[in-house]
Short mmCIF file of C-alpha atoms in Angstrom, two decimals:
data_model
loop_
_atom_site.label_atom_id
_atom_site.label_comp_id
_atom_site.label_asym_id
_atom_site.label_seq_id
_atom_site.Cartn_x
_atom_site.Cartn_y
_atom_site.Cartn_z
CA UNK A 272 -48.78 62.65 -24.58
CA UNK A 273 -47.09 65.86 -22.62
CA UNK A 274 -49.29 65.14 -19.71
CA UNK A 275 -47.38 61.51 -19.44
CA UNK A 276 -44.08 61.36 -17.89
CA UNK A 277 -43.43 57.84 -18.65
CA UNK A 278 -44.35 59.29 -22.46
CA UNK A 279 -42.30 62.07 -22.62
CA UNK A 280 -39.39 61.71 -25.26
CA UNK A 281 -36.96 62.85 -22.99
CA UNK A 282 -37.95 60.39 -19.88
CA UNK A 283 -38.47 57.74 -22.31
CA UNK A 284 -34.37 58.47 -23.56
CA UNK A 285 -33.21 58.37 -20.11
CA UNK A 286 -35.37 55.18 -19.17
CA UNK A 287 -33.78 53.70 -22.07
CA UNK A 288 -30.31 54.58 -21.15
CA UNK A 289 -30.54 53.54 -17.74
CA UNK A 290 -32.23 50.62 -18.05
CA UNK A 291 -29.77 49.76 -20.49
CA UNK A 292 -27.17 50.23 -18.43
CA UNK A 293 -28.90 48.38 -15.92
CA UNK A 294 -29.02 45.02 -18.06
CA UNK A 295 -25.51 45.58 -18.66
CA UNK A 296 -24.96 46.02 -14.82
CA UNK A 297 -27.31 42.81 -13.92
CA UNK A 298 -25.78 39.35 -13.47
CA UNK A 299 -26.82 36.91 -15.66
CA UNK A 300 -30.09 34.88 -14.36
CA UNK A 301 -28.41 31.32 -12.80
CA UNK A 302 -30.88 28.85 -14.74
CA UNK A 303 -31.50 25.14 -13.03
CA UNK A 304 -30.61 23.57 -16.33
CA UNK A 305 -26.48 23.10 -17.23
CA UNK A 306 -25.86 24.95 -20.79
CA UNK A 307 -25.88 22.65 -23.78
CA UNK A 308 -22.22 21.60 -25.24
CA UNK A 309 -21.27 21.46 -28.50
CA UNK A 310 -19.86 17.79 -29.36
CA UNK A 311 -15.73 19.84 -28.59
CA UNK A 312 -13.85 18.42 -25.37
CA UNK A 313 -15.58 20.73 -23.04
CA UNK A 314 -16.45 17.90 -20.86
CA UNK A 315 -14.29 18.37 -17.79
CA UNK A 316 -13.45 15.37 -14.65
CA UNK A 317 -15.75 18.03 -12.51
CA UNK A 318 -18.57 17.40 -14.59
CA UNK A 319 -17.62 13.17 -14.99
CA UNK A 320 -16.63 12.13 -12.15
CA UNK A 321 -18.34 14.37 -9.19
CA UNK A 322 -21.61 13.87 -11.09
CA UNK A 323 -23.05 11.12 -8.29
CA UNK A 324 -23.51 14.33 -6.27
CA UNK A 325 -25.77 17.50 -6.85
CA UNK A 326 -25.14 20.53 -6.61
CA UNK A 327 -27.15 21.30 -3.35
CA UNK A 328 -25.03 18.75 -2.38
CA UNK A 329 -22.01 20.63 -3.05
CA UNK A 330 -22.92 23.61 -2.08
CA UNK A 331 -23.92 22.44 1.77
CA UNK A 332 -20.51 20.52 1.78
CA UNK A 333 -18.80 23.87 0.93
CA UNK A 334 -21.01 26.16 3.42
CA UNK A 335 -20.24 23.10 5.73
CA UNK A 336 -16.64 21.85 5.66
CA UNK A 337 -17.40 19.04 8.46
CA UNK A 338 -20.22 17.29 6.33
CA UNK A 339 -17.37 16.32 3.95
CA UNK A 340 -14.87 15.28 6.64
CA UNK A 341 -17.37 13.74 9.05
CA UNK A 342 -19.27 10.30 8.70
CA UNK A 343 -21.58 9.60 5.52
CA UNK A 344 -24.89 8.25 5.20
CA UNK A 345 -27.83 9.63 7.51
CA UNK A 346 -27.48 11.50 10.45
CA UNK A 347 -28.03 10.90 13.56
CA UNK A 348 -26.29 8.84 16.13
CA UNK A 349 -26.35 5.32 15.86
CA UNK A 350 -28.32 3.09 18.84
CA UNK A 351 -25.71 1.03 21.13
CA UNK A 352 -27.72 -2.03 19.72
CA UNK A 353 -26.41 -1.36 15.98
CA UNK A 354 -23.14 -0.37 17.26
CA UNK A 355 -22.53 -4.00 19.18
CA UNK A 356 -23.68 -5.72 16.27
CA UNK A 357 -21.28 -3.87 14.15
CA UNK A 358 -18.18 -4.24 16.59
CA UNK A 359 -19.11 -8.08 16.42
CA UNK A 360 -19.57 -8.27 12.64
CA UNK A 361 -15.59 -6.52 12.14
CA UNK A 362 -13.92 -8.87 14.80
CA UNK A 363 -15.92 -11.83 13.66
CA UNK A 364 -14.67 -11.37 9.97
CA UNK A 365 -11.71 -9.83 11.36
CA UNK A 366 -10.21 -13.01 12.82
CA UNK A 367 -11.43 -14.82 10.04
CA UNK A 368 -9.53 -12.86 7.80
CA UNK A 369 -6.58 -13.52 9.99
CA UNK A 370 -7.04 -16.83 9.91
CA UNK A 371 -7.41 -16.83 6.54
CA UNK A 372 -3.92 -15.74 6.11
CA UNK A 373 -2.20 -17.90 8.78
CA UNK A 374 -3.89 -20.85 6.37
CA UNK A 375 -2.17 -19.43 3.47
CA UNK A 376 1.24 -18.45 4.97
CA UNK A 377 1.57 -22.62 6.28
CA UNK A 378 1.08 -23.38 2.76
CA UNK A 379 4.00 -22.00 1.73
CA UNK A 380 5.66 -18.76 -0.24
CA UNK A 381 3.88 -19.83 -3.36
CA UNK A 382 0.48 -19.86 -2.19
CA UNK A 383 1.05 -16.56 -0.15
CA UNK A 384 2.88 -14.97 -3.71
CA UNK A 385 -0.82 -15.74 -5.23
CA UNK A 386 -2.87 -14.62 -2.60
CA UNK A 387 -1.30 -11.43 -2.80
CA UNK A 388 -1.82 -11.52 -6.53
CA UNK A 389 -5.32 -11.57 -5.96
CA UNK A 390 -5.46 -8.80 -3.47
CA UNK A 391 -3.92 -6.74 -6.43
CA UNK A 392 -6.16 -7.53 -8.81
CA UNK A 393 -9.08 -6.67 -6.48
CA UNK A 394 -7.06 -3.32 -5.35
CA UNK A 395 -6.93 -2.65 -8.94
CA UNK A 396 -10.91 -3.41 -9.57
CA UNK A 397 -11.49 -1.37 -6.62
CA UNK A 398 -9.37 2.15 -7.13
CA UNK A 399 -10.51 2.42 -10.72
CA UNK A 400 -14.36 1.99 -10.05
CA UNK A 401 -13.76 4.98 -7.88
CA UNK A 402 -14.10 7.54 -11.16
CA UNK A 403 -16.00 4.65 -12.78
CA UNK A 404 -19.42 6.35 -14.82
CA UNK A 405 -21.50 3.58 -16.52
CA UNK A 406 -23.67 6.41 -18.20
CA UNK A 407 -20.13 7.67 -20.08
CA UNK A 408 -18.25 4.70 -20.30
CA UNK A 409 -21.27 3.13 -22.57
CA UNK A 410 -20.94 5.31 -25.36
CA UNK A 411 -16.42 4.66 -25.04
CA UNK A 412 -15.31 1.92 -27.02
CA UNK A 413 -12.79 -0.60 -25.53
CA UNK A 414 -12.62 1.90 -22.10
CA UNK A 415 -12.69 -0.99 -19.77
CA UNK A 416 -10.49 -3.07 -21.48
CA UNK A 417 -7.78 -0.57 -22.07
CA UNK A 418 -7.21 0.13 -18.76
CA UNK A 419 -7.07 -4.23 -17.68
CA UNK A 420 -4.65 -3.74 -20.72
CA UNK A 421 -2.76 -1.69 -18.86
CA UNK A 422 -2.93 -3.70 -15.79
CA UNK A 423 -1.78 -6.56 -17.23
CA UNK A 424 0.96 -5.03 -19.45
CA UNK A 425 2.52 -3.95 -15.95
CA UNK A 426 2.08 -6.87 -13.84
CA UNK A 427 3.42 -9.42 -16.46
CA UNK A 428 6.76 -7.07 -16.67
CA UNK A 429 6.73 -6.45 -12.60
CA UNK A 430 6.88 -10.30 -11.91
CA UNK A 431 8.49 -11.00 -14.94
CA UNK A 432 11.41 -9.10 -13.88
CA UNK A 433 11.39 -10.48 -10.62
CA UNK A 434 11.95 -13.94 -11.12
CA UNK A 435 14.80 -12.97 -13.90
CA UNK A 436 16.71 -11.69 -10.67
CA UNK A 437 19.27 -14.25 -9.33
CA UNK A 438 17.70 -14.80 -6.27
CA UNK A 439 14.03 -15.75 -7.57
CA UNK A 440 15.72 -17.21 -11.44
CA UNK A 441 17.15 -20.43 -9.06
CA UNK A 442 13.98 -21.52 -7.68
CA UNK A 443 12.90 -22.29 -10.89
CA UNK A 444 13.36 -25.66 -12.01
CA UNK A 445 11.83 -26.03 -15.38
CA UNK A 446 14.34 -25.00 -18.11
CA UNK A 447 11.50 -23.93 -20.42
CA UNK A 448 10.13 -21.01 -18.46
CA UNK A 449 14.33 -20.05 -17.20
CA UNK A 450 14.70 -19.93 -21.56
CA UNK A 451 11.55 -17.71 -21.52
CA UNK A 452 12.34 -15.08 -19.01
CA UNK A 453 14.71 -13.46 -20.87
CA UNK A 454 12.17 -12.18 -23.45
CA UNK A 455 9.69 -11.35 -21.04
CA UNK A 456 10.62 -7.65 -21.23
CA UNK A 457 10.48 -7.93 -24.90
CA UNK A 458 6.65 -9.54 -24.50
CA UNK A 459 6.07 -6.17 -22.21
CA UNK A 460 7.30 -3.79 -24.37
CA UNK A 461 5.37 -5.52 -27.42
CA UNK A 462 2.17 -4.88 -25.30
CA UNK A 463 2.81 -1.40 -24.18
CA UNK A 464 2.93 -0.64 -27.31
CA UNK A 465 0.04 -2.38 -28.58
CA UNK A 466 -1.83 -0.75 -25.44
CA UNK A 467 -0.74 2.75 -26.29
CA UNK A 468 -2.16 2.38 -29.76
CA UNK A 469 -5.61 1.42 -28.76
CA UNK A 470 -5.50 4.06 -26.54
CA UNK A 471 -4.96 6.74 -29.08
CA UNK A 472 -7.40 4.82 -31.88
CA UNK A 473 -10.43 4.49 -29.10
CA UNK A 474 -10.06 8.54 -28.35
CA UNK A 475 -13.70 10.01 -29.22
CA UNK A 476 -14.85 13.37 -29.40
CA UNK A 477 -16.44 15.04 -26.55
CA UNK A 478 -14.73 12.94 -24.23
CA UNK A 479 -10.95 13.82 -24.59
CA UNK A 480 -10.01 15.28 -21.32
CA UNK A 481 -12.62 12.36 -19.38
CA UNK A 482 -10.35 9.57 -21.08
CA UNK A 483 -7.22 11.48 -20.44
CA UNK A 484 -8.04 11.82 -17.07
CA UNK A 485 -8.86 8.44 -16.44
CA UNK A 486 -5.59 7.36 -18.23
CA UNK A 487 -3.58 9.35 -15.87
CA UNK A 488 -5.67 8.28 -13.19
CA UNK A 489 -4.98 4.03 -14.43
CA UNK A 490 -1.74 4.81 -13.93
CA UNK A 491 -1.70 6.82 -10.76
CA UNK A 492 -3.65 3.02 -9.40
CA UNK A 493 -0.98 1.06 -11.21
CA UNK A 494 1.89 2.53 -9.07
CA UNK A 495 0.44 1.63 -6.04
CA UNK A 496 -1.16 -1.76 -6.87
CA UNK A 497 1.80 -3.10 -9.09
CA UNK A 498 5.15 -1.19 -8.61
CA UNK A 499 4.92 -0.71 -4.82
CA UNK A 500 3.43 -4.27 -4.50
CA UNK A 501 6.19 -5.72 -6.02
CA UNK A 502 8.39 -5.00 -3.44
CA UNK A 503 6.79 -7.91 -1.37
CA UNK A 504 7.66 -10.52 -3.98
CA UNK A 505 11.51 -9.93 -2.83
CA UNK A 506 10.13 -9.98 0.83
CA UNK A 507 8.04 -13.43 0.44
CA UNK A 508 10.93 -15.25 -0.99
CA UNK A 509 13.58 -13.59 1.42
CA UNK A 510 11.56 -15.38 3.96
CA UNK A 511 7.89 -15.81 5.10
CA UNK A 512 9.07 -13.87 8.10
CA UNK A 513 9.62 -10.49 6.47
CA UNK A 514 6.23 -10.99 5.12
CA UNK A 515 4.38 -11.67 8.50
CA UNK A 516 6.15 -9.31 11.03
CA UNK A 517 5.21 -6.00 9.03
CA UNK A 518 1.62 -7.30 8.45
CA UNK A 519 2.19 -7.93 12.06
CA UNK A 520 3.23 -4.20 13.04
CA UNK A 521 0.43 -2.72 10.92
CA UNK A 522 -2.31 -4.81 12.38
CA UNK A 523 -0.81 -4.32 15.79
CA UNK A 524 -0.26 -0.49 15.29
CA UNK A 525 -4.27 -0.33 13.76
CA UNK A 526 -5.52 -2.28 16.81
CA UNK A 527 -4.32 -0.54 19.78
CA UNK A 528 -4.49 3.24 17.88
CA UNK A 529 -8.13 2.15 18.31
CA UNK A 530 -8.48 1.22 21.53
CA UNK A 531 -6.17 4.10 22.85
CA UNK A 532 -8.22 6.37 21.53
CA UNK A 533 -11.01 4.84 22.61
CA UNK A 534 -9.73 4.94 26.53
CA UNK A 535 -7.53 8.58 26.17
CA UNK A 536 -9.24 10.13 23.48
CA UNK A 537 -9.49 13.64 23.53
CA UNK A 538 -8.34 13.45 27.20
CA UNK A 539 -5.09 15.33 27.03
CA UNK A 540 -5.65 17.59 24.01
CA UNK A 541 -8.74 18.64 22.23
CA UNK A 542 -6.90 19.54 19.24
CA UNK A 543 -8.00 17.64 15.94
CA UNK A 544 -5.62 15.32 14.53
CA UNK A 545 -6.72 15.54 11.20
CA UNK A 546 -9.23 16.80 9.05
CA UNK A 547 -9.80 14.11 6.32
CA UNK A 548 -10.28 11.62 9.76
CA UNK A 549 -11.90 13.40 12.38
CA UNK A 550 -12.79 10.19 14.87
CA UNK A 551 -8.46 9.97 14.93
CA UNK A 552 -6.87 11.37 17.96
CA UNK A 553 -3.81 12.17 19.14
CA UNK A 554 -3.96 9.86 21.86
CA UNK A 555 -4.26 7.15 19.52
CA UNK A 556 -1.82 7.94 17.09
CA UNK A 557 0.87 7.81 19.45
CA UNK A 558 -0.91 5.43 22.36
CA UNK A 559 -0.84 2.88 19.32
CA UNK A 560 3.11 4.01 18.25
CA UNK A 561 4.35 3.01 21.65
CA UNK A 562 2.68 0.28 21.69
CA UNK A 563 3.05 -0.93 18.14
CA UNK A 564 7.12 -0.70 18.85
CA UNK A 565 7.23 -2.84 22.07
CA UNK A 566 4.99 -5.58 20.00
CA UNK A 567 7.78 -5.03 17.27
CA UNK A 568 10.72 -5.61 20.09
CA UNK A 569 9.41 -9.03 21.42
CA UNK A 570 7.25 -10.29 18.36
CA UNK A 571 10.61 -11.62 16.75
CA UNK A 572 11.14 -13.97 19.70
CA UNK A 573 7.59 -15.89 19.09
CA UNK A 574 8.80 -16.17 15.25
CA UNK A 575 12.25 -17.89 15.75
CA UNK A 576 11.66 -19.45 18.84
CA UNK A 577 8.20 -21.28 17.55
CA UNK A 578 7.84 -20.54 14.24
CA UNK A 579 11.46 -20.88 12.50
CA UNK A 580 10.81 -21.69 9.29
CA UNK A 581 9.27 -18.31 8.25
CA UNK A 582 13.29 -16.83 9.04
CA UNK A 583 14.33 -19.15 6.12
CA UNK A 584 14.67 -17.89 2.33
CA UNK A 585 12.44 -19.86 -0.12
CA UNK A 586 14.78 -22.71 -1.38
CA UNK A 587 12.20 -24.24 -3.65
CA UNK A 588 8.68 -23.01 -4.60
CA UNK A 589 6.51 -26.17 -3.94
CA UNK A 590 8.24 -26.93 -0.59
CA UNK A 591 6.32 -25.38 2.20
CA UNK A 592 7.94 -25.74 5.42
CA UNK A 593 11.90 -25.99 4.77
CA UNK A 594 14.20 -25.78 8.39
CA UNK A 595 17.70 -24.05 7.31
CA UNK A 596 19.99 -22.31 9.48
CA UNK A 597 19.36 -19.59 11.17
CA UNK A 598 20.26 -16.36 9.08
CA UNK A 599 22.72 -14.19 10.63
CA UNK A 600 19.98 -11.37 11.10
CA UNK A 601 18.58 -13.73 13.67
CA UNK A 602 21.27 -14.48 15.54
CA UNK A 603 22.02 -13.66 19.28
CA UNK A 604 23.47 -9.85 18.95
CA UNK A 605 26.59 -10.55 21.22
CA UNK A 606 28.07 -13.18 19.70
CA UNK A 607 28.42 -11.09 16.71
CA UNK A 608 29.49 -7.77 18.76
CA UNK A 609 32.64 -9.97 20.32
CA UNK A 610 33.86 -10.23 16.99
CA UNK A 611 34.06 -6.24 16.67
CA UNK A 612 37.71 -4.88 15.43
CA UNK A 613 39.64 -3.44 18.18
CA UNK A 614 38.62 0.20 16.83
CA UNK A 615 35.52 -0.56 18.18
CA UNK A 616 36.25 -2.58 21.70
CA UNK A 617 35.63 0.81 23.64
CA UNK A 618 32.25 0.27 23.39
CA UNK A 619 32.24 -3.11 25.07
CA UNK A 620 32.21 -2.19 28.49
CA UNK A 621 28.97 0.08 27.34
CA UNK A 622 27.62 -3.08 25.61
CA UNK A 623 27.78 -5.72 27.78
CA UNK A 624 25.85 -3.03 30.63
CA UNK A 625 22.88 -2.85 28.57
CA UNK A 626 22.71 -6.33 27.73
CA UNK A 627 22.87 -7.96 31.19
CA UNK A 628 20.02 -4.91 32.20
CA UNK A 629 18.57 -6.64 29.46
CA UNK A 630 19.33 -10.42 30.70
CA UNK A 631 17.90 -9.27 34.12
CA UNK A 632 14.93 -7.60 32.85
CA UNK A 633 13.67 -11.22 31.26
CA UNK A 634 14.43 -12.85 33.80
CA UNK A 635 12.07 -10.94 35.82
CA UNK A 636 9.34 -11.23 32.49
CA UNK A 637 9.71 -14.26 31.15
CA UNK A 638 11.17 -16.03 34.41
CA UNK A 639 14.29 -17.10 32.21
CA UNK A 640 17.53 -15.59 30.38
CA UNK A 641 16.89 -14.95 26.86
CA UNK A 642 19.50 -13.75 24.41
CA UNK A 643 19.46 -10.20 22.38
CA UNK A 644 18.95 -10.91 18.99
CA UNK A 645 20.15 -8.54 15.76
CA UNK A 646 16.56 -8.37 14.77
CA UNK A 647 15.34 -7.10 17.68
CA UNK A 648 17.34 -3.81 16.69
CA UNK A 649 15.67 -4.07 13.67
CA UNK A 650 12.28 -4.43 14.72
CA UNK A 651 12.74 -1.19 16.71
CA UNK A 652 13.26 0.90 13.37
CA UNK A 653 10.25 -1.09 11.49
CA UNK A 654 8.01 -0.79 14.39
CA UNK A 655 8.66 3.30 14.69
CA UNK A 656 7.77 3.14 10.58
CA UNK A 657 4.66 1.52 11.37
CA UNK A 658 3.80 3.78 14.05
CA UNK A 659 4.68 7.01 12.01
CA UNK A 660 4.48 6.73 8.55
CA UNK A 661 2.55 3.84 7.89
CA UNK A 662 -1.12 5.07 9.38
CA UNK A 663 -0.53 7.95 6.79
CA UNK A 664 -1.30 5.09 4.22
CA UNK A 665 -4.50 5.17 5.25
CA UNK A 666 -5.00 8.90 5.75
CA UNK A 667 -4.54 8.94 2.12
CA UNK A 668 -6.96 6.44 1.40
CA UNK A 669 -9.31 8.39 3.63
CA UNK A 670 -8.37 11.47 1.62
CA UNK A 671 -9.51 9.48 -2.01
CA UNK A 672 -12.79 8.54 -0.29
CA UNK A 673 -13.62 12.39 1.18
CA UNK A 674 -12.69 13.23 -2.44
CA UNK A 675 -15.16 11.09 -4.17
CA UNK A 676 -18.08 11.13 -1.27
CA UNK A 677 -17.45 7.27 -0.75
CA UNK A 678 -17.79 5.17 2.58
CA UNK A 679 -15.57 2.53 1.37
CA UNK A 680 -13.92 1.35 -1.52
CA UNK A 681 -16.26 -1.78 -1.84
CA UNK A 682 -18.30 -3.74 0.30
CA UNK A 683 -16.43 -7.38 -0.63
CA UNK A 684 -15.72 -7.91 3.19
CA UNK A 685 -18.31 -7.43 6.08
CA UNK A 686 -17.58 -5.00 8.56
CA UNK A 687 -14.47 -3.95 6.48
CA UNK A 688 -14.94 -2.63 3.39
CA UNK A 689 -12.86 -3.59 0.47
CA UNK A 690 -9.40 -5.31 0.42
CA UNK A 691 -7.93 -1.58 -0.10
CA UNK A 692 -9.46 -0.60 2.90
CA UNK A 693 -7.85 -3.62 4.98
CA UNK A 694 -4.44 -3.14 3.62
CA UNK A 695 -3.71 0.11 2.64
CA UNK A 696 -1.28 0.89 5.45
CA UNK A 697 0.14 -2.48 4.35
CA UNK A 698 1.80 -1.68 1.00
CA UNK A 699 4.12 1.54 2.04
CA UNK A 700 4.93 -0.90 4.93
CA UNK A 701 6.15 -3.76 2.68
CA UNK A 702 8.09 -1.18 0.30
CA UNK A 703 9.74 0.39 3.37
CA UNK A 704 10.97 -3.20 4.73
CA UNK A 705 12.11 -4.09 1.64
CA UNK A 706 14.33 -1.73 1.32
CA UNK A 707 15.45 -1.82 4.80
CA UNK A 708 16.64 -5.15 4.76
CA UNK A 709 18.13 -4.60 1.18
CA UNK A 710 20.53 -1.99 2.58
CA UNK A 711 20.53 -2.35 6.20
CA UNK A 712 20.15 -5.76 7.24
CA UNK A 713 22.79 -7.93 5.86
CA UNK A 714 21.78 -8.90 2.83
CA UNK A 715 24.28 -12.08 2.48
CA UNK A 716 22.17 -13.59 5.14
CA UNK A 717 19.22 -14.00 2.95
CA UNK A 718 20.86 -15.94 -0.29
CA UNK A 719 21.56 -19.16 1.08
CA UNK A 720 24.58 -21.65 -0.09
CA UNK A 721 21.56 -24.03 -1.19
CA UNK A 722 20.46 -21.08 -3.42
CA UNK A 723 23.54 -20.48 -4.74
CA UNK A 724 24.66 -23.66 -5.57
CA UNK A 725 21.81 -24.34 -7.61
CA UNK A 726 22.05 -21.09 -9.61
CA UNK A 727 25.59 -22.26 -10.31
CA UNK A 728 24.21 -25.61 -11.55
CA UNK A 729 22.00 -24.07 -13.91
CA UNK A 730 25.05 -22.26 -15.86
CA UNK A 731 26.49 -24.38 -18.71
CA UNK A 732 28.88 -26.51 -18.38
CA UNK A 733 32.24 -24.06 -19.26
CA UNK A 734 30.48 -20.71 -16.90
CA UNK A 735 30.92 -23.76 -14.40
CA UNK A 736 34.12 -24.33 -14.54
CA UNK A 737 35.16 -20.86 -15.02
CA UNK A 738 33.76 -20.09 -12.27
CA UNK A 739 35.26 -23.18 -9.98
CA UNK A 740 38.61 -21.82 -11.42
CA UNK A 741 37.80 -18.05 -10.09
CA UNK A 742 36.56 -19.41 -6.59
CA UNK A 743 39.74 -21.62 -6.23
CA UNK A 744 41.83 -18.55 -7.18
CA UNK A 745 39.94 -16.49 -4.63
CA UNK A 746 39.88 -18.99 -1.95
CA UNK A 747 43.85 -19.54 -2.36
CA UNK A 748 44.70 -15.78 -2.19
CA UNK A 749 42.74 -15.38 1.10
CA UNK A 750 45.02 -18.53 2.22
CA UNK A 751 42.24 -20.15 2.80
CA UNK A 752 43.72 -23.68 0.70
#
């Protein structure tokens, strides 16, 4: 016993004390297996939503930042025989989807109104599969209908209040649905309310912060599928044109970005353009800009000249192709400078300079004088939108696919993706027109006297002639009976 240090009472004290202070020094043993929860809401989005990926997969993506912002699927490089047939699969389906929507726009601005209903409801389908967990969402009642609920709760008020505005309520002819509008807000406020009940009654435990989470992130999708899309309800009835030229500059803008970067790319700068799209350049970005604002300069001029109809506002719903006059947004530009005040005649001589540079420059183009139009101008400010803010539509759909280790957002159209991936530099392009031509482009140009004059039928019979009274007053104190 004496001849045994490891026996000895004193070494076996100060083995005990140091190997107790050794335990309490020692990290705890990481174990394979995640630690059981108790049935609380412990169960965090981390845990939910990232759960399609292990955690050696996480791990390499944070020991390698590019695996997350490069290309997914297997590695490797990709033969030139695969690569053709893709390039040939995306502009085959490409046009098609282009002609697709040249189909739809001769229909008229009802048919376009519901394919872009559709491409909201798919948007919709598509953004909220993202966080999507079968193995979860099986043991939540009502989970998938609550958030359609939601959907539907929003889109019946966002079109419902559209078409209670004045310049949608006079298209419609049918006296029943112009006696219904009025309660439609009532009808959505019923059904946010019923919505927000269900909500609260289908909360289980365990899974508190996952449905929270994917309420917030419903809603977060309903913003961008429903309240930004509704600006291009005002813009299809304004006129099919305001429609078609920013689906125009996008398109244009996504097109030659490509193939600028694909003939200057990383030519004149190796720096990165961004990290959440690595194959982007800065030779594309602004290749594409320039060229994306000359195509937003002369596009106009195939619209009016061939194509008027698409400049005129809807004047009934189930009339296609109506001729009108032009709008005063699409009128010759000096015309409408003559008629400047005399505070503003000193910049005439500056004026008519740049517009006969302008005459002579078409001549030597197009081999013939063509005028300056006001929507030229325009198109300059949309087509530097779509050149600078618009791709950033699309960096932030990039940015939700890095986030959730996704390629695309669906796989509904060959070559492309989903309909968010087509068109999701689309919808901050619509919003910004919309408001563009609501404050700077004269807005009494798109309400025709046709549209007008049949709101002012539809009032009853005294509102009618009250108002005849009110115009006669007005039109006698301007001397103009």
């Amino acid at each position: 016993f004496f001849l045994c240090p490891r026996c000895s009472p004193h070494r076996t004290k100060r083995g005990s004390r140091g190997m107790a202070e050794l335990r309490r020094r020692r990290p705890p043993a990481e174990t394979s297996e995640p630690l059981p929860s108790d049935a609380s809401d412990t169960l965090s989005d981390t845990d939910v939503d990232c759960g399609a990926s292990s955690a050696s997969e996480t791990d390499m993506a944070e020991r390698d930042p590019s695996r997350e912002a490069g290309s997914f699927g297997p590695a490797g490089h990709t033969s030139g025989e695969n690569k053709l047939t893709k390039l040939v699969k995306r502009l085959f389906f490409g046009t098609s989807l282009l002609l697709f929507l040249i189909f739809v726009l001769s229909l008229g601005h009802l048919t376009t109104l519901a394919m872009l209903l559709i491409a909201q409801v798919l948007m919709f389908r598509e953004l909220v599969n993202v966080r999507y967990k079968t193995r979860l969402v099986k043991t939540i009642p009502w989970f998938r209908t609550t958030q359609w609920g939601w959907f539907w709760c929003c889109m019946v008020y966002s079109y419902g209040n559209s078409f209670s505005q004045e310049k949608l309520l006079s298209l419609i002819r049918s006296p029943t649905l112009v006696g219904m509008l009025p309660y439609v807000q009532l009808l959505s406020m019923a059904a946010y309310s019923f919505m927000l009940m269900l909500f609260v009654l289908t909360l289980k435990a365990g899974y508190y912060k996952y449905q929270v989470g994917q309420l917030a992130w419903t809603m977060a999708v309903i913003v961008v599928t429903v309240v930004q899309v509704n600006s291009f309800t005002q813009n299809i009835f304004n006129g099919l044109f305001w429609f078609l030229y920013p689906v125009g500059l996008v398109i244009c803008n996504d097109s030659m970005a490509y193939f600028c970067g694909l003939a200057w790319g990383k030519k004149l700068t190796q720096k990165p353009f961004l990290a959440i799209s690595p194959n982007k350049t800065w030779e594309g970005f602004f290749g594409g800009g320039i060229c994306t604002v000359i195509f937003a300069f002369y596009f106009p001029l195939l619209l009016v000249s061939y194509f008027h109809p698409t400049v005129c506002p809807c004047e009934a719903l189930f009339d296609p192709w109506i001729d009108c006059e032009t709008p005063p947004p699409f009128l010759p530009l000096l015309p409408l400078e003559r008629d400047y005040t005399k505070t503003r005649s000193h910049f005439e001589p500056l004026l008519s300079s740049a517009l006969e540079s302008y005459d002579a420059l078409q001549r030597q183009l197009l081999g013939q004088s063509q005028p300056l139009l006001r929507i030229q101008l325009h198109g300059l400010a949309l087509g530097a939108f779509a050149s600078l803010v618009a791709p950033f539509g699309g960096f932030f759909a990039s940015g939700i696919k890095r986030a959730y280790k996704i390629k695309d957002f669906s796989a509904i159209i060959p070559g492309h993706g989903g309909v968010f991936d087509r068109i999701d530099c689309q919808l901050i392009m619509g919003l910004f027109t919309y408001i563009y031509t609501s404050t700077i482009v004269d807005g009494g140009g798109l309400i025709a006297r046709e549209r007008v004059l049949a709101l002012a039928t539809a009032l009853p019979a005294e509102e009618r002639l009250l108002l005849y009274r009110e115009l006669t007053a007005s039109l006698r104190d301007a001397k103009l009976l």
